[in-house]
CSV table of C-alpha atoms in Angstrom, one decimal:
chain,number,residue,atom,x,y,z
A,54,LYS,CA,34.7,19.0,-33.2
A,55,SER,CA,37.3,19.3,-30.4
A,56,GLN,CA,34.6,19.0,-27.8
A,57,LYS,CA,33.2,15.9,-29.4
A,58,LYS,CA,36.6,14.4,-29.7
A,59,ASN,CA,37.3,15.1,-26.1
A,60,LEU,CA,34.0,13.6,-25.1
A,61,GLU,CA,34.6,10.4,-27.1
A,62,THR,CA,38.0,10.0,-25.3
A,63,ASN,CA,36.5,10.6,-21.9
A,64,GLU,CA,36.6,7.3,-19.9
A,65,ARG,CA,33.3,8.0,-18.2
A,66,TYR,CA,31.5,8.7,-21.4
A,67,ARG,CA,32.9,5.5,-23.0
A,68,ARG,CA,31.8,3.5,-20.0
A,69,ILE,CA,28.3,4.9,-20.2
A,70,CYS,CA,28.1,4.1,-23.9
A,71,LYS,CA,29.3,0.6,-23.3
A,72,ASN,CA,26.7,0.0,-20.6
A,73,LEU,CA,23.9,1.4,-22.7
A,74,THR,CA,24.7,-1.2,-25.4
A,75,ASP,CA,24.9,-4.0,-22.9
A,76,ARG,CA,21.8,-6.1,-23.2
A,77,LYS,CA,22.0,-7.1,-19.6
A,78,VAL,CA,21.8,-3.5,-18.5
A,79,MET,CA,18.9,-2.8,-20.8
A,80,VAL,CA,17.0,-5.7,-19.3
A,81,GLN,CA,17.6,-4.2,-15.8
A,82,PHE,CA,16.4,-0.8,-17.0
A,83,ALA,CA,13.2,-2.3,-18.5
A,84,PHE,CA,12.7,-4.2,-15.2
A,85,LEU,CA,13.0,-1.1,-13.1
A,86,MET,CA,10.4,0.6,-15.3
A,87,SER,CA,8.0,-2.2,-14.6
A,88,VAL,CA,8.4,-1.7,-10.8
A,89,THR,CA,7.9,2.0,-10.8
A,90,PRO,CA,4.1,2.0,-11.0
A,91,LEU,CA,3.9,0.1,-7.7
A,92,PHE,CA,5.4,2.9,-5.8
A,93,GLU,CA,3.7,5.7,-7.8
A,94,LYS,CA,0.3,4.6,-6.7
A,95,PHE,CA,1.4,4.3,-3.1
A,96,LEU,CA,3.0,7.7,-3.0
A,97,THR,CA,0.1,9.4,-4.8
A,98,MET,CA,-2.2,8.3,-2.0
A,99,PHE,CA,-0.3,10.6,0.4
A,100,GLN,CA,-0.8,13.5,-1.9
A,101,SER,CA,-4.6,13.4,-1.4
A,102,LYS,CA,-6.3,16.3,0.3
A,103,GLY,CA,-8.5,14.3,2.6
A,104,PRO,CA,-7.7,12.1,5.7
A,105,ILE,CA,-6.2,8.7,4.9
A,106,VAL,CA,-5.6,7.3,8.4
A,107,HIS,CA,-8.3,4.7,7.9
A,108,VAL,CA,-6.6,3.2,4.8
A,109,ILE,CA,-2.9,3.5,5.6
A,110,LEU,CA,-2.6,0.0,7.1
A,111,ASP,CA,-4.4,-1.7,4.3
A,112,GLU,CA,-2.4,0.3,1.6
A,113,CYS,CA,0.9,-0.6,3.3
A,114,SER,CA,-0.1,-4.3,3.4
A,115,SER,CA,-1.2,-4.1,-0.2
A,116,LEU,CA,2.1,-2.6,-1.3
A,117,LEU,CA,4.2,-5.2,0.5
A,118,ARG,CA,2.0,-8.1,-0.6
A,119,THR,CA,2.1,-6.9,-4.2
A,120,VAL,CA,5.9,-6.7,-4.2
A,121,MET,CA,6.1,-10.2,-2.6
A,122,GLY,CA,3.7,-11.6,-5.1
A,123,ARG,CA,6.0,-10.7,-7.9
A,124,PHE,CA,8.7,-13.1,-6.9
A,125,LEU,CA,7.2,-15.4,-4.1
A,126,LYS,CA,4.8,-18.3,-4.6
A,127,THR,CA,1.1,-17.5,-4.4
A,128,ASP,CA,0.5,-20.0,-1.5
A,129,VAL,CA,3.1,-18.2,0.6
A,130,VAL,CA,1.5,-14.8,0.2
A,131,ARG,CA,-2.2,-15.6,-0.2
A,132,ASP,CA,-4.6,-14.2,2.4
A,133,LYS,CA,-1.8,-12.7,4.5
A,134,THR,CA,-1.9,-9.1,5.6
A,135,GLY,CA,-0.1,-6.9,8.2
A,136,ARG,CA,2.1,-8.7,10.7
A,137,ARG,CA,1.6,-12.1,8.9
A,138,LEU,CA,3.5,-10.7,5.9
A,139,LEU,CA,6.4,-9.9,8.1
A,140,GLU,CA,6.7,-13.6,9.1
A,141,ILE,CA,7.4,-14.7,5.5
A,142,ASP,CA,11.0,-15.6,4.8
A,143,CYS,CA,11.5,-14.1,1.4
A,144,LYS,CA,15.1,-15.4,1.2
A,145,ASP,CA,14.0,-19.0,1.4
A,146,ALA,CA,14.4,-20.4,-2.1
A,147,LYS,CA,11.4,-22.7,-1.4
A,148,ASN,CA,9.2,-19.7,-1.1
A,149,GLN,CA,10.4,-18.1,-4.4
A,150,LEU,CA,9.0,-18.5,-7.9
A,151,PRO,CA,11.0,-20.1,-10.7
A,152,ASP,CA,12.8,-17.6,-12.9
A,153,LYS,CA,10.3,-17.9,-15.7
A,154,SER,CA,7.4,-17.0,-13.3
A,155,ILE,CA,9.0,-14.0,-11.6
A,156,GLU,CA,7.3,-10.8,-12.7
A,157,ILE,CA,9.8,-8.5,-14.5
A,158,GLY,CA,7.5,-6.8,-17.1
A,159,PRO,CA,6.8,-7.8,-20.7
A,160,THR,CA,9.5,-5.6,-22.2
A,161,ALA,CA,12.2,-7.0,-19.9
A,162,ARG,CA,11.0,-10.5,-20.5
A,163,GLN,CA,11.2,-10.1,-24.2
A,164,MET,CA,14.7,-8.6,-24.0
A,165,LEU,CA,15.8,-11.4,-21.7
A,166,SER,CA,14.7,-14.0,-24.2
A,167,LYS,CA,17.3,-12.7,-26.6
A,168,ILE,CA,20.1,-13.2,-24.2
A,169,PRO,CA,22.1,-16.5,-24.0
A,170,LYS,CA,20.6,-19.0,-21.6
A,171,ASP,CA,23.7,-19.1,-19.4
A,172,GLN,CA,23.4,-15.4,-18.8
A,173,GLN,CA,19.6,-15.3,-18.1
A,174,HIS,CA,19.9,-17.0,-14.7
A,175,SER,CA,22.5,-14.5,-13.5
A,176,ILE,CA,20.2,-11.6,-14.5
A,177,MET,CA,17.2,-13.2,-12.8
A,178,LYS,CA,19.3,-13.8,-9.7
A,179,ASP,CA,20.1,-10.1,-9.5
A,180,ILE,CA,16.4,-9.3,-10.0
A,181,THR,CA,15.4,-11.6,-7.2
A,182,SER,CA,18.0,-10.0,-4.9
A,183,PHE,CA,16.5,-6.6,-5.8
A,184,TYR,CA,13.1,-7.8,-4.8
A,185,ILE,CA,14.4,-9.2,-1.6
A,186,ALA,CA,16.1,-5.9,-0.7
A,187,ILE,CA,12.9,-4.0,-1.4
A,188,THR,CA,10.9,-6.4,0.7
A,189,GLU,CA,13.3,-6.2,3.6
A,190,TYR,CA,13.3,-2.4,3.5
A,191,LEU,CA,9.5,-2.3,3.5
A,192,ASN,CA,9.4,-4.8,6.3
A,193,GLY,CA,11.5,-2.4,8.4
A,194,HIS,CA,9.8,0.8,7.5
A,195,LEU,CA,6.1,0.2,7.0
A,196,PRO,CA,4.0,0.6,10.2
A,197,LEU,CA,2.4,-2.9,9.8
A,198,LYS,CA,2.6,-3.5,13.6
A,199,SER,CA,0.8,-0.3,14.5
A,200,GLU,CA,-2.1,-1.0,16.9
A,201,LEU,CA,-3.4,2.5,16.4
A,202,LEU,CA,-3.6,2.1,12.6
A,203,ARG,CA,-5.3,-1.2,13.0
A,204,ASP,CA,-7.9,0.4,15.2
A,205,LEU,CA,-8.4,3.3,12.8
A,206,LEU,CA,-9.4,0.8,10.1
A,207,TYR,CA,-12.8,0.9,11.7
A,208,LEU,CA,-13.4,4.4,10.4
A,209,HIS,CA,-13.5,2.8,6.9
A,210,PRO,CA,-17.1,2.8,5.5
A,211,LEU,CA,-17.0,-1.0,5.0
A,212,LEU,CA,-16.4,-1.6,8.7
A,213,HIS,CA,-19.0,0.8,10.2
A,214,SER,CA,-21.3,-2.1,11.2
A,215,GLN,CA,-18.6,-4.4,12.7
A,216,LYS,CA,-19.7,-5.7,16.1
A,217,ASN,CA,-16.4,-4.8,17.8
A,218,GLY,CA,-16.5,-1.2,16.5
A,219,SER,CA,-17.6,0.5,19.6
A,220,ASN,CA,-14.8,-1.0,21.7
A,221,VAL,CA,-12.2,-0.1,19.1
A,222,VAL,CA,-13.5,3.5,18.9
A,223,SER,CA,-13.5,3.8,22.6
A,224,ARG,CA,-9.9,2.5,22.7
A,225,ILE,CA,-8.9,5.2,20.1
A,226,ALA,CA,-10.6,7.9,22.2
A,227,GLN,CA,-8.7,6.9,25.3
A,228,LYS,CA,-5.5,7.5,23.3
A,229,VAL,CA,-6.5,11.1,22.7
A,230,PRO,CA,-7.9,12.3,26.0
A,231,HIS,CA,-7.4,15.9,24.9
A,232,VAL,CA,-10.0,15.3,22.3
A,233,VAL,CA,-12.5,13.1,24.1
A,234,SER,CA,-12.8,13.4,27.8
A,235,GLU,CA,-13.3,10.4,30.1
A,236,GLN,CA,-16.9,11.3,30.9
A,237,ASP,CA,-17.7,11.3,27.2
A,238,LEU,CA,-16.4,7.8,26.5
A,239,THR,CA,-19.7,6.1,27.4
A,240,THR,CA,-21.7,8.5,25.2
A,241,LEU,CA,-19.3,7.9,22.4
A,242,LYS,CA,-19.9,4.1,22.5
A,243,ASP,CA,-23.7,4.8,22.5
A,244,GLU,CA,-23.4,7.1,19.5
A,245,TRP,CA,-21.2,4.5,17.7
A,246,PHE,CA,-23.9,1.9,18.3
A,247,ASP,CA,-26.5,4.2,16.8
A,248,TYR,CA,-24.2,4.9,13.9
A,249,LYS,CA,-23.4,1.2,13.1
A,250,THR,CA,-27.1,0.3,13.1
A,251,SER,CA,-28.0,3.2,10.8
A,252,ASP,CA,-28.8,2.6,7.1
A,253,ILE,CA,-25.8,4.0,5.3
A,254,PRO,CA,-26.4,4.1,1.5
A,255,GLU,CA,-23.6,2.7,-0.5
A,256,ASP,CA,-23.3,5.7,-2.7
A,257,TRP,CA,-22.3,7.8,0.4
A,258,ALA,CA,-19.1,5.9,0.6
A,259,THR,CA,-18.2,5.0,-3.0
A,260,GLU,CA,-17.8,6.8,-6.3
A,261,PRO,CA,-19.5,5.5,-9.5
A,262,ASP,CA,-16.2,3.8,-10.5
A,263,GLY,CA,-16.1,1.9,-7.2
A,264,THR,CA,-13.4,4.0,-5.5
A,265,TYR,CA,-14.0,5.3,-2.0
A,266,LYS,CA,-15.0,8.8,-1.3
A,267,CYS,CA,-13.0,11.0,1.1
A,268,ILE,CA,-13.8,10.1,4.7
A,269,ASP,CA,-14.6,13.8,5.4
A,270,TYR,CA,-17.4,13.5,2.8
A,271,TYR,CA,-18.6,10.1,4.0
A,272,CYS,CA,-18.5,10.5,7.8
A,273,TRP,CA,-18.5,14.1,8.7
A,274,SER,CA,-20.6,15.5,5.8
A,275,LYS,CA,-23.3,12.9,5.1
A,276,VAL,CA,-23.7,11.0,8.3
A,277,LEU,CA,-23.5,14.1,10.6
A,278,ASP,CA,-25.8,16.0,8.3
A,279,GLN,CA,-28.4,13.2,8.6
A,280,LYS,CA,-28.2,13.0,12.3
A,281,THR,CA,-28.3,16.8,12.7
A,282,LYS,CA,-31.6,16.9,10.7
A,283,VAL,CA,-33.3,14.2,12.8
A,284,ASP,CA,-31.8,15.3,16.1
A,285,ASN,CA,-34.8,17.5,16.9
A,286,GLN,CA,-36.9,14.3,16.9
A,287,GLY,CA,-34.9,13.0,19.9
A,288,ILE,CA,-32.2,10.9,18.1
A,289,THR,CA,-28.7,11.1,19.4
A,290,SER,CA,-26.5,13.5,17.5
A,291,TYR,CA,-22.9,12.8,16.4
A,292,HIS,CA,-21.8,16.5,16.6
A,293,ARG,CA,-19.1,15.9,19.2
């Protein structure tokens, strides 16, 4: 009993209890819970066992665009990726959604509706400031300006037939001379041309649920295996 009594008279304990009964604080908790899944998906990607260099730029763009889409107008964010997202002024009120349209999660929205109108705007102002802070942090830390990551997009199965692929792959190779020697650059472009004009079945790149398979499986297992089998017939091999 003495411990309970001491706890109840502790100023920190009383302050915590007061905050936990504050409806404004509960709205903020519910809002934060709605934001968490955005980052869980992004962080989980980096826990995968296979290479992800070919999707990093797209995933970074997707994360930033999704955050922006929660509090900025659709027309401001639509069709923008990479560097173009960095050009958006998220602090400009003209680019922001009205309070009723900002995504805060259904639980937080329900709690908010039970709070007096004059307090709702103050809460939404804090939430908007939170979104702005996240956006500015991501702008400063995500590698959306990386030319190398932009080039590495061409390793993605969907881009294997792009006409500019051979030039991009050659540019990547020049950045790693310890891996691809100068005399091999021309051969590399020839091999990429052969690769991009090959018939690549869709199920080599995607799972039944539509998600993409590990690039090791897609490129280095299936494609190389196919070329190794037909190499004896005089077709260029991708074994380098």
